[in-house]
Amino acid sequence: MKHQPFHFLRFALALVLTLTLGRAGAAPPPPPPEAFFADPQMSQARLSPDGLHVAFLVGSPKNHRQLGVLDLQTMKPQIVASFKEQDVTELHWVNDQRLVFSLDFHNTGPGRADIGPGLFAVDADGGRFRSLVETSLSFIHQPDVGPPPLHWATRWNARAPGDEVIVARPGEQSRQKVDFFVFQRLNTVTGRAVEIELPLHTVHAIADPRGEFRAVLTASEGRQAMLLRQADGSWKSEAEFDAFGKSAIRPLWIGPDDTLYVQAAAGDKSAVYAFDPATGNPQARPLAASKEFDLYPEFISNEQRLLGLRYTIDAEVTQWTDPAMQALQEKIDQLLPTSDRLAVARHGDSPWVLVEASADNQPTLTYVYHRGTGMLTRLSGLPAGIDPARMGRTDFVHYKARDGRVIPAYLTLPAGAGKNLPMVVLVHGGPRVRGGHWTWNPEVQFMASRGYAVLEPEFRGGAGFGYDHMEAGFKQWGLAMQDDVADAARWAIAQGHADAKRICIAGASYGGYATLMGLARNPELFRCGIEWVGVTDPRLLFSTSWSDIDEGGKKYELNRTLGDPRADAARLEETAPITHAAEITQPLLMAYGGWDTRVPVVHGERFLAEVRKHNPRVEWVVYPEEGHGWRKLETKVDFWGRVDRFLQQQIGSP
């Protein structure tokens, strides 16, 4: 069936594919930063439970992000929520006709440290708006009817029957401690909330389809436990474990048939199991498992049964347990040359299927498919200037580190790439997270569009590739973790991907730390460095009083993964970039947020004072109203414009 483009003319969304064409015979210039970093025209599309409406966020260069709803029966869209100074974000359907959403604040600074995203409710036709959770600002007014909004730290947790949702907030929160969470059942129409009694120290809770909590995760003193509610209402501990160990059993989801699904170890990797309450253990055979990857699934269901699981291995995949859904997936995949995620109604007989089509070389496009007519209708288009044929292609690769450990990585090569390219080794933050994914990455594609190969190593210490891979990075900041990054660059040279004389290292947060250490330890490899919001002295993570890392995180996580500030003092000093500032003479671009509470700007300021004593080729910028990463479009445009110029000067084409 031919794809039918669909236009949202009512609120001026240009939802057609636009290609930037150059003069005949001349290669067009690469797209500007705005093409990569501006809000997409449509994002976070969500099908209503009855499958008759699609809610989505509307991006526009002239307006803040708005909440829109499309009636699939009439194909008429409308804006149902918008604000003059804030972007709508994180939307959820409460029921067939009602939505909740939060706001995204792009301004930080004095007096704004305690701003929360709030929580708001509105009907699909724009009616019955209500502020449910305060943001600590007074820009939203509503009639003085019913209870006042809840505390600003309250967040969405789960859907409940009827007009209710479940929300959670820290019960004790300070710079020193986040001890437990308070869960409440909140009516989105009246604003009334009722506290739910749960075991002490609960940090995560799983509700069944009726909105009743039946499984919780508690945490205390570096230990965690999974508790299940018994028939008499009491709670029984089914498993206790080290919060950072591989024996953890964590509740994930309760299905329509009341089956509890958990994440537990399958050898070295985390897999998905149905939990057997009779034995108090996961079932012997996992529902989903991988020999190479930890699985963190999203469960797909209707009101009758589990339909499938969605998770990421080298790329995102959907494992359908329902044969009809598998057949539908195959039919839609034949119509689109992309990776397609499907959403269907939770109840009723709606013929519409929401389709989000994504790839490494294009942002997500949104479609609706009609099962009766076979028609695929496109709802969104690509940003102006983004031509998938001119974007880079990403491959999942492996290389051997110097000690023989096999390290995964993502390699993106520019369109039409040859050999011996200028390369950026992009180091992810965290570091105890997974870095790259086979999907559209605006930062990677921005650099690839300028002709640079981009290599993203999944160095030891990161998550997603098994417990051994993560544990191998404990207390290895600046040591084996750093070797993995250098060995990635050497592999790229040996494979003919990278020009040995034109490699730059870059990254944010921990990636900024690795950038500085890479320049100091491997000046023969890295000609230049780009770091933003980077750690320059790991010891400051323990001592800086205004950091948002609480005392529990310092004691039970940083002590184990980074080191003890007393027992490991000599190693922490030796592996601090600031200790080696005098050794860094390569060109360096540094950028920080003025109100970063994760890596306060003092990290950059102290390092800058030392490195400039010996290195005049340091570019420095502070974005006063940014935090730990860039949120404003103008910041992203400025920063990546600087990156473009910096790379061209240092490793660009002659």
PDB file of C-alpha atoms in Angstrom, residues 264-498:
ATOM      1  CA  ALA A 264      17.489 -11.900  37.646  1.00  0.00           C
ATOM      2  CA  ALA A 265      20.855 -13.334  36.662  1.00  0.00           C
ATOM      3  CA  ALA A 266      21.212 -15.858  33.849  1.00  0.00           C
ATOM      4  CA  GLY A 267      24.875 -16.624  34.296  1.00  0.00           C
ATOM      5  CA  ASP A 268      26.710 -13.331  33.963  1.00  0.00           C
ATOM      6  CA  LYS A 269      23.843 -11.446  32.297  1.00  0.00           C
ATOM      7  CA  SER A 270      20.509 -10.125  33.568  1.00  0.00           C
ATOM      8  CA  ALA A 271      17.482 -11.848  32.045  1.00  0.00           C
ATOM      9  CA  VAL A 272      13.691 -11.731  32.384  1.00  0.00           C
ATOM     10  CA  TYR A 273      11.835 -14.454  34.281  1.00  0.00           C
ATOM     11  CA  ALA A 274       8.345 -15.216  35.499  1.00  0.00           C
ATOM     12  CA  PHE A 275       8.490 -15.493  39.291  1.00  0.00           C
ATOM     13  CA  ASP A 276       7.164 -18.628  40.998  1.00  0.00           C
ATOM     14  CA  PRO A 277       5.625 -17.643  44.369  1.00  0.00           C
ATOM     15  CA  ALA A 278       5.362 -21.318  45.387  1.00  0.00           C
ATOM     16  CA  THR A 279       9.140 -21.755  45.371  1.00  0.00           C
ATOM     17  CA  GLY A 280      10.088 -18.143  46.046  1.00  0.00           C
ATOM     18  CA  ASN A 281      12.385 -18.179  43.005  1.00  0.00           C
ATOM     19  CA  PRO A 282      12.325 -17.221  39.340  1.00  0.00           C
ATOM     20  CA  GLN A 283      11.192 -20.006  37.046  1.00  0.00           C
ATOM     21  CA  ALA A 284      13.973 -22.168  35.657  1.00  0.00           C
ATOM     22  CA  ARG A 285      13.597 -20.995  32.068  1.00  0.00           C
ATOM     23  CA  PRO A 286      13.858 -17.255  31.287  1.00  0.00           C
ATOM     24  CA  LEU A 287      11.212 -15.542  29.210  1.00  0.00           C
ATOM     25  CA  ALA A 288      13.952 -13.506  27.512  1.00  0.00           C
ATOM     26  CA  ALA A 289      17.731 -13.777  27.761  1.00  0.00           C
ATOM     27  CA  SER A 290      20.880 -12.934  25.815  1.00  0.00           C
ATOM     28  CA  LYS A 291      24.400 -14.334  25.949  1.00  0.00           C
ATOM     29  CA  GLU A 292      25.895 -10.891  25.240  1.00  0.00           C
ATOM     30  CA  PHE A 293      23.570  -8.315  26.809  1.00  0.00           C
ATOM     31  CA  ASP A 294      21.690  -7.501  29.991  1.00  0.00           C
ATOM     32  CA  LEU A 295      17.991  -7.112  29.240  1.00  0.00           C
ATOM     33  CA  TYR A 296      15.906  -4.216  30.568  1.00  0.00           C
ATOM     34  CA  PRO A 297      12.503  -4.879  29.011  1.00  0.00           C
ATOM     35  CA  GLU A 298       9.377  -2.899  28.285  1.00  0.00           C
ATOM     36  CA  PHE A 299       6.294  -5.107  28.558  1.00  0.00           C
ATOM     37  CA  ILE A 300       3.596  -4.828  25.874  1.00  0.00           C
ATOM     38  CA  SER A 301       0.123  -6.077  26.726  1.00  0.00           C
ATOM     39  CA  ASN A 302      -3.583  -5.589  26.377  1.00  0.00           C
ATOM     40  CA  GLU A 303      -6.110  -6.139  29.149  1.00  0.00           C
ATOM     41  CA  GLN A 304      -6.194  -9.904  28.535  1.00  0.00           C
ATOM     42  CA  ARG A 305      -2.588 -11.035  28.110  1.00  0.00           C
ATOM     43  CA  LEU A 306       1.068 -10.277  27.577  1.00  0.00           C
ATOM     44  CA  LEU A 307       1.745  -9.561  23.903  1.00  0.00           C
ATOM     45  CA  GLY A 308       5.507  -9.164  23.894  1.00  0.00           C
ATOM     46  CA  LEU A 309       8.661  -7.619  25.278  1.00  0.00           C
ATOM     47  CA  ARG A 310      10.770  -4.821  23.856  1.00  0.00           C
ATOM     48  CA  TYR A 311      14.435  -4.484  24.795  1.00  0.00           C
ATOM     49  CA  THR A 312      17.816  -3.486  23.406  1.00  0.00           C
ATOM     50  CA  ILE A 313      20.592  -5.863  22.447  1.00  0.00           C
ATOM     51  CA  ASP A 314      22.872  -4.439  19.734  1.00  0.00           C
ATOM     52  CA  ALA A 315      19.711  -2.627  18.572  1.00  0.00           C
ATOM     53  CA  GLU A 316      16.158  -2.464  19.855  1.00  0.00           C
ATOM     54  CA  VAL A 317      14.072  -5.571  19.157  1.00  0.00           C
ATOM     55  CA  THR A 318      10.525  -6.677  19.970  1.00  0.00           C
ATOM     56  CA  GLN A 319      10.026 -10.280  21.048  1.00  0.00           C
ATOM     57  CA  TRP A 320       6.344 -10.964  20.420  1.00  0.00           C
ATOM     58  CA  THR A 321       4.708 -13.718  22.439  1.00  0.00           C
ATOM     59  CA  ASP A 322       1.453 -13.228  20.510  1.00  0.00           C
ATOM     60  CA  PRO A 323       1.445 -14.786  16.983  1.00  0.00           C
ATOM     61  CA  ALA A 324      -0.994 -12.213  15.598  1.00  0.00           C
ATOM     62  CA  MET A 325       1.266  -9.364  16.691  1.00  0.00           C
ATOM     63  CA  GLN A 326       4.278 -11.096  15.156  1.00  0.00           C
ATOM     64  CA  ALA A 327       2.417 -11.358  11.854  1.00  0.00           C
ATOM     65  CA  LEU A 328       1.408  -7.691  12.066  1.00  0.00           C
ATOM     66  CA  GLN A 329       5.033  -6.709  12.735  1.00  0.00           C
ATOM     67  CA  GLU A 330       6.185  -8.600   9.642  1.00  0.00           C
ATOM     68  CA  LYS A 331       3.513  -6.968   7.490  1.00  0.00           C
ATOM     69  CA  ILE A 332       4.441  -3.418   8.567  1.00  0.00           C
ATOM     70  CA  ASP A 333       8.172  -4.134   8.307  1.00  0.00           C
ATOM     71  CA  GLN A 334       7.626  -4.921   4.625  1.00  0.00           C
ATOM     72  CA  LEU A 335       6.245  -1.407   4.118  1.00  0.00           C
ATOM     73  CA  LEU A 336       9.083   0.495   5.824  1.00  0.00           C
ATOM     74  CA  PRO A 337      12.885   0.230   5.498  1.00  0.00           C
ATOM     75  CA  THR A 338      13.376   0.972   9.206  1.00  0.00           C
ATOM     76  CA  SER A 339      13.163  -0.540  12.668  1.00  0.00           C
ATOM     77  CA  ASP A 340       9.491  -0.282  13.599  1.00  0.00           C
ATOM     78  CA  ARG A 341       7.926  -0.286  17.067  1.00  0.00           C
ATOM     79  CA  LEU A 342       4.198  -0.959  17.211  1.00  0.00           C
ATOM     80  CA  ALA A 343       1.533   0.067  19.727  1.00  0.00           C
ATOM     81  CA  VAL A 344      -2.024  -1.301  19.726  1.00  0.00           C
ATOM     82  CA  ALA A 345      -5.132  -0.644  21.807  1.00  0.00           C
ATOM     83  CA  ARG A 346      -5.271  -2.112  25.297  1.00  0.00           C
ATOM     84  CA  HIS A 347      -8.981  -2.846  24.895  1.00  0.00           C
ATOM     85  CA  GLY A 348     -11.698  -2.641  22.246  1.00  0.00           C
ATOM     86  CA  ASP A 349     -11.442  -3.356  18.536  1.00  0.00           C
ATOM     87  CA  SER A 350      -9.737  -0.239  17.196  1.00  0.00           C
ATOM     88  CA  PRO A 351      -8.211  -0.923  13.750  1.00  0.00           C
ATOM     89  CA  TRP A 352      -5.395   1.604  14.211  1.00  0.00           C
ATOM     90  CA  VAL A 353      -1.805   0.716  15.013  1.00  0.00           C
ATOM     91  CA  LEU A 354       0.709   3.387  16.027  1.00  0.00           C
ATOM     92  CA  VAL A 355       4.053   2.903  14.290  1.00  0.00           C
ATOM     93  CA  GLU A 356       7.319   4.632  15.227  1.00  0.00           C
ATOM     94  CA  ALA A 357       9.926   4.065  12.530  1.00  0.00           C
ATOM     95  CA  SER A 358      13.557   4.678  13.454  1.00  0.00           C
ATOM     96  CA  ALA A 359      17.046   3.992  12.155  1.00  0.00           C
ATOM     97  CA  ASP A 360      20.640   4.957  12.777  1.00  0.00           C
ATOM     98  CA  ASN A 361      20.547   7.502   9.943  1.00  0.00           C
ATOM     99  CA  GLN A 362      17.165   9.174  10.535  1.00  0.00           C
ATOM    100  CA  PRO A 363      15.159  10.580  13.449  1.00  0.00           C
ATOM    101  CA  THR A 364      11.963   8.756  14.381  1.00  0.00           C
ATOM    102  CA  LEU A 365       9.031   9.092  11.987  1.00  0.00           C
ATOM    103  CA  THR A 366       5.492   8.448  13.252  1.00  0.00           C
ATOM    104  CA  TYR A 367       2.786   6.641  11.290  1.00  0.00           C
ATOM    105  CA  VAL A 368      -0.630   5.115  11.888  1.00  0.00           C
ATOM    106  CA  TYR A 369      -1.526   1.880  10.144  1.00  0.00           C
ATOM    107  CA  HIS A 370      -5.138   0.822   9.531  1.00  0.00           C
ATOM    108  CA  ARG A 371      -5.512  -2.948   9.728  1.00  0.00           C
ATOM    109  CA  GLY A 372      -8.700  -2.925   7.681  1.00  0.00           C
ATOM    110  CA  THR A 373      -7.524  -0.891   4.681  1.00  0.00           C
ATOM    111  CA  GLY A 374      -3.800  -1.607   4.914  1.00  0.00           C
ATOM    112  CA  MET A 375      -3.139   2.141   4.652  1.00  0.00           C
ATOM    113  CA  LEU A 376      -0.025   3.556   6.326  1.00  0.00           C
ATOM    114  CA  THR A 377      -0.425   7.279   7.072  1.00  0.00           C
ATOM    115  CA  ARG A 378       2.606   9.369   7.939  1.00  0.00           C
ATOM    116  CA  LEU A 379       2.104  11.868  10.757  1.00  0.00           C
ATOM    117  CA  SER A 380       5.572  13.415  11.019  1.00  0.00           C
ATOM    118  CA  GLY A 381       8.459  14.338   8.793  1.00  0.00           C
ATOM    119  CA  LEU A 382      12.210  14.747   8.964  1.00  0.00           C
ATOM    120  CA  PRO A 383      13.814  18.039  10.016  1.00  0.00           C
ATOM    121  CA  ALA A 384      14.665  20.326   7.132  1.00  0.00           C
ATOM    122  CA  GLY A 385      18.078  19.415   5.759  1.00  0.00           C
ATOM    123  CA  ILE A 386      18.239  15.903   7.252  1.00  0.00           C
ATOM    124  CA  ASP A 387      18.569  13.516   4.323  1.00  0.00           C
ATOM    125  CA  PRO A 388      19.131   9.924   5.528  1.00  0.00           C
ATOM    126  CA  ALA A 389      21.229   9.216   2.438  1.00  0.00           C
ATOM    127  CA  ARG A 390      23.727  11.861   3.608  1.00  0.00           C
ATOM    128  CA  MET A 391      23.859  10.701   7.231  1.00  0.00           C
ATOM    129  CA  GLY A 392      26.342   8.285   8.766  1.00  0.00           C
ATOM    130  CA  ARG A 393      25.716   4.566   9.235  1.00  0.00           C
ATOM    131  CA  THR A 394      26.372   2.881  12.567  1.00  0.00           C
ATOM    132  CA  ASP A 395      27.718  -0.612  13.140  1.00  0.00           C
ATOM    133  CA  PHE A 396      28.112  -2.619  16.337  1.00  0.00           C
ATOM    134  CA  VAL A 397      31.712  -3.856  16.553  1.00  0.00           C
ATOM    135  CA  HIS A 398      34.126  -5.510  18.997  1.00  0.00           C
ATOM    136  CA  TYR A 399      37.820  -5.080  19.663  1.00  0.00           C
ATOM    137  CA  LYS A 400      40.337  -6.588  22.068  1.00  0.00           C
ATOM    138  CA  ALA A 401      41.821  -4.533  24.872  1.00  0.00           C
ATOM    139  CA  ARG A 402      45.473  -4.993  25.777  1.00  0.00           C
ATOM    140  CA  ASP A 403      44.638  -7.538  28.491  1.00  0.00           C
ATOM    141  CA  GLY A 404      42.562  -9.626  26.080  1.00  0.00           C
ATOM    142  CA  ARG A 405      39.121  -8.477  27.229  1.00  0.00           C
ATOM    143  CA  VAL A 406      36.680  -8.101  24.333  1.00  0.00           C
ATOM    144  CA  ILE A 407      35.138  -4.622  24.332  1.00  0.00           C
ATOM    145  CA  PRO A 408      31.961  -3.720  22.408  1.00  0.00           C
ATOM    146  CA  ALA A 409      31.714  -0.409  20.566  1.00  0.00           C
ATOM    147  CA  TYR A 410      29.568   1.510  18.097  1.00  0.00           C
ATOM    148  CA  LEU A 411      31.301   2.802  14.978  1.00  0.00           C
ATOM    149  CA  THR A 412      29.632   5.451  12.813  1.00  0.00           C
ATOM    150  CA  LEU A 413      31.138   6.237   9.433  1.00  0.00           C
ATOM    151  CA  PRO A 414      30.124   9.228   7.296  1.00  0.00           C
ATOM    152  CA  ALA A 415      28.115   8.663   4.142  1.00  0.00           C
ATOM    153  CA  GLY A 416      30.410   7.576   1.307  1.00  0.00           C
ATOM    154  CA  ALA A 417      33.298   7.148   3.725  1.00  0.00           C
ATOM    155  CA  GLY A 418      36.642   5.881   2.589  1.00  0.00           C
ATOM    156  CA  LYS A 419      39.636   4.888   4.700  1.00  0.00           C
ATOM    157  CA  ASN A 420      41.853   6.734   7.192  1.00  0.00           C
ATOM    158  CA  LEU A 421      39.273   9.286   8.245  1.00  0.00           C
ATOM    159  CA  PRO A 422      39.565  11.965  10.882  1.00  0.00           C
ATOM    160  CA  MET A 423      37.939  10.409  13.954  1.00  0.00           C
ATOM    161  CA  VAL A 424      36.304  11.428  17.227  1.00  0.00           C
ATOM    162  CA  VAL A 425      36.459   8.874  20.036  1.00  0.00           C
ATOM    163  CA  LEU A 426      33.305   9.737  21.974  1.00  0.00           C
ATOM    164  CA  VAL A 427      33.350   8.505  25.591  1.00  0.00           C
ATOM    165  CA  HIS A 428      30.006   8.118  27.348  1.00  0.00           C
ATOM    166  CA  GLY A 429      29.209   9.480  30.789  1.00  0.00           C
ATOM    167  CA  GLY A 430      27.994   7.615  33.851  1.00  0.00           C
ATOM    168  CA  PRO A 431      30.186   5.620  33.751  1.00  0.00           C
ATOM    169  CA  ARG A 432      28.000   2.800  35.165  1.00  0.00           C
ATOM    170  CA  VAL A 433      25.513   3.052  32.285  1.00  0.00           C
ATOM    171  CA  ARG A 434      25.266   1.848  28.728  1.00  0.00           C
ATOM    172  CA  GLY A 435      26.572   4.395  26.235  1.00  0.00           C
ATOM    173  CA  GLY A 436      25.755   3.877  22.564  1.00  0.00           C
ATOM    174  CA  HIS A 437      22.695   2.479  20.803  1.00  0.00           C
ATOM    175  CA  TRP A 438      21.871   1.663  17.215  1.00  0.00           C
ATOM    176  CA  THR A 439      19.515   4.573  16.769  1.00  0.00           C
ATOM    177  CA  TRP A 440      19.522   8.208  15.735  1.00  0.00           C
ATOM    178  CA  ASN A 441      22.050  10.123  17.837  1.00  0.00           C
ATOM    179  CA  PRO A 442      22.113  13.850  16.969  1.00  0.00           C
ATOM    180  CA  GLU A 443      25.582  14.413  18.472  1.00  0.00           C
ATOM    181  CA  VAL A 444      27.124  11.521  16.558  1.00  0.00           C
ATOM    182  CA  GLN A 445      25.328  12.366  13.319  1.00  0.00           C
ATOM    183  CA  PHE A 446      26.275  16.039  13.587  1.00  0.00           C
ATOM    184  CA  MET A 447      29.952  15.073  13.608  1.00  0.00           C
ATOM    185  CA  ALA A 448      29.506  12.394  10.929  1.00  0.00           C
ATOM    186  CA  SER A 449      27.799  14.950   8.671  1.00  0.00           C
ATOM    187  CA  ARG A 450      31.038  16.952   8.820  1.00  0.00           C
ATOM    188  CA  GLY A 451      33.067  13.961   7.608  1.00  0.00           C
ATOM    189  CA  TYR A 452      34.282  12.530  10.929  1.00  0.00           C
ATOM    190  CA  ALA A 453      34.140   8.887  11.913  1.00  0.00           C
ATOM    191  CA  VAL A 454      32.795   8.496  15.455  1.00  0.00           C
ATOM    192  CA  LEU A 455      33.785   5.601  17.699  1.00  0.00           C
ATOM    193  CA  GLU A 456      31.881   4.995  20.952  1.00  0.00           C
ATOM    194  CA  PRO A 457      33.649   2.384  23.120  1.00  0.00           C
ATOM    195  CA  GLU A 458      31.593   0.468  25.697  1.00  0.00           C
ATOM    196  CA  PHE A 459      34.569   0.298  28.054  1.00  0.00           C
ATOM    197  CA  ARG A 460      34.634  -1.907  31.148  1.00  0.00           C
ATOM    198  CA  GLY A 461      32.733  -0.397  34.066  1.00  0.00           C
ATOM    199  CA  GLY A 462      29.685   0.348  31.945  1.00  0.00           C
ATOM    200  CA  ALA A 463      26.333  -1.420  32.249  1.00  0.00           C
ATOM    201  CA  GLY A 464      24.385  -3.574  29.835  1.00  0.00           C
ATOM    202  CA  PHE A 465      27.063  -6.150  28.938  1.00  0.00           C
ATOM    203  CA  GLY A 466      27.073  -8.372  32.009  1.00  0.00           C
ATOM    204  CA  TYR A 467      28.156  -8.083  35.606  1.00  0.00           C
ATOM    205  CA  ASP A 468      31.760  -9.109  34.924  1.00  0.00           C
ATOM    206  CA  HIS A 469      32.148  -6.344  32.354  1.00  0.00           C
ATOM    207  CA  MET A 470      30.848  -3.782  34.839  1.00  0.00           C
ATOM    208  CA  GLU A 471      32.776  -5.094  37.849  1.00  0.00           C
ATOM    209  CA  ALA A 472      36.018  -5.120  35.846  1.00  0.00           C
ATOM    210  CA  GLY A 473      35.809  -1.318  35.892  1.00  0.00           C
ATOM    211  CA  PHE A 474      35.464  -0.930  39.668  1.00  0.00           C
ATOM    212  CA  LYS A 475      38.247   1.373  40.910  1.00  0.00           C
ATOM    213  CA  GLN A 476      39.660   1.578  37.391  1.00  0.00           C
ATOM    214  CA  TRP A 477      39.020   5.245  36.588  1.00  0.00           C
ATOM    215  CA  GLY A 478      42.101   6.426  34.712  1.00  0.00           C
ATOM    216  CA  LEU A 479      43.535   2.888  34.613  1.00  0.00           C
ATOM    217  CA  ALA A 480      42.048  -0.121  32.764  1.00  0.00           C
ATOM    218  CA  MET A 481      38.946   1.884  31.829  1.00  0.00           C
ATOM    219  CA  GLN A 482      41.221   4.459  30.233  1.00  0.00           C
ATOM    220  CA  ASP A 483      43.238   1.750  28.495  1.00  0.00           C
ATOM    221  CA  ASP A 484      40.019   0.520  26.868  1.00  0.00           C
ATOM    222  CA  VAL A 485      39.458   3.967  25.339  1.00  0.00           C
ATOM    223  CA  ALA A 486      43.014   4.197  24.010  1.00  0.00           C
ATOM    224  CA  ASP A 487      42.832   0.650  22.665  1.00  0.00           C
ATOM    225  CA  ALA A 488      39.638   1.575  20.800  1.00  0.00           C
ATOM    226  CA  ALA A 489      41.545   4.298  18.956  1.00  0.00           C
ATOM    227  CA  ARG A 490      44.403   1.913  18.162  1.00  0.00           C
ATOM    228  CA  TRP A 491      41.940  -0.657  16.830  1.00  0.00           C
ATOM    229  CA  ALA A 492      40.362   1.958  14.558  1.00  0.00           C
ATOM    230  CA  ILE A 493      43.795   2.860  13.179  1.00  0.00           C
ATOM    231  CA  ALA A 494      44.693  -0.794  12.575  1.00  0.00           C
ATOM    232  CA  GLN A 495      41.384  -1.385  10.792  1.00  0.00           C
ATOM    233  CA  GLY A 496      42.005   1.559   8.470  1.00  0.00           C
ATOM    234  CA  HIS A 497      39.044   3.563   9.775  1.00  0.00           C
ATOM    235  CA  ALA A 498      41.049   6.346  11.420  1.00  0.00           C
TER     236      ALA A 498
END
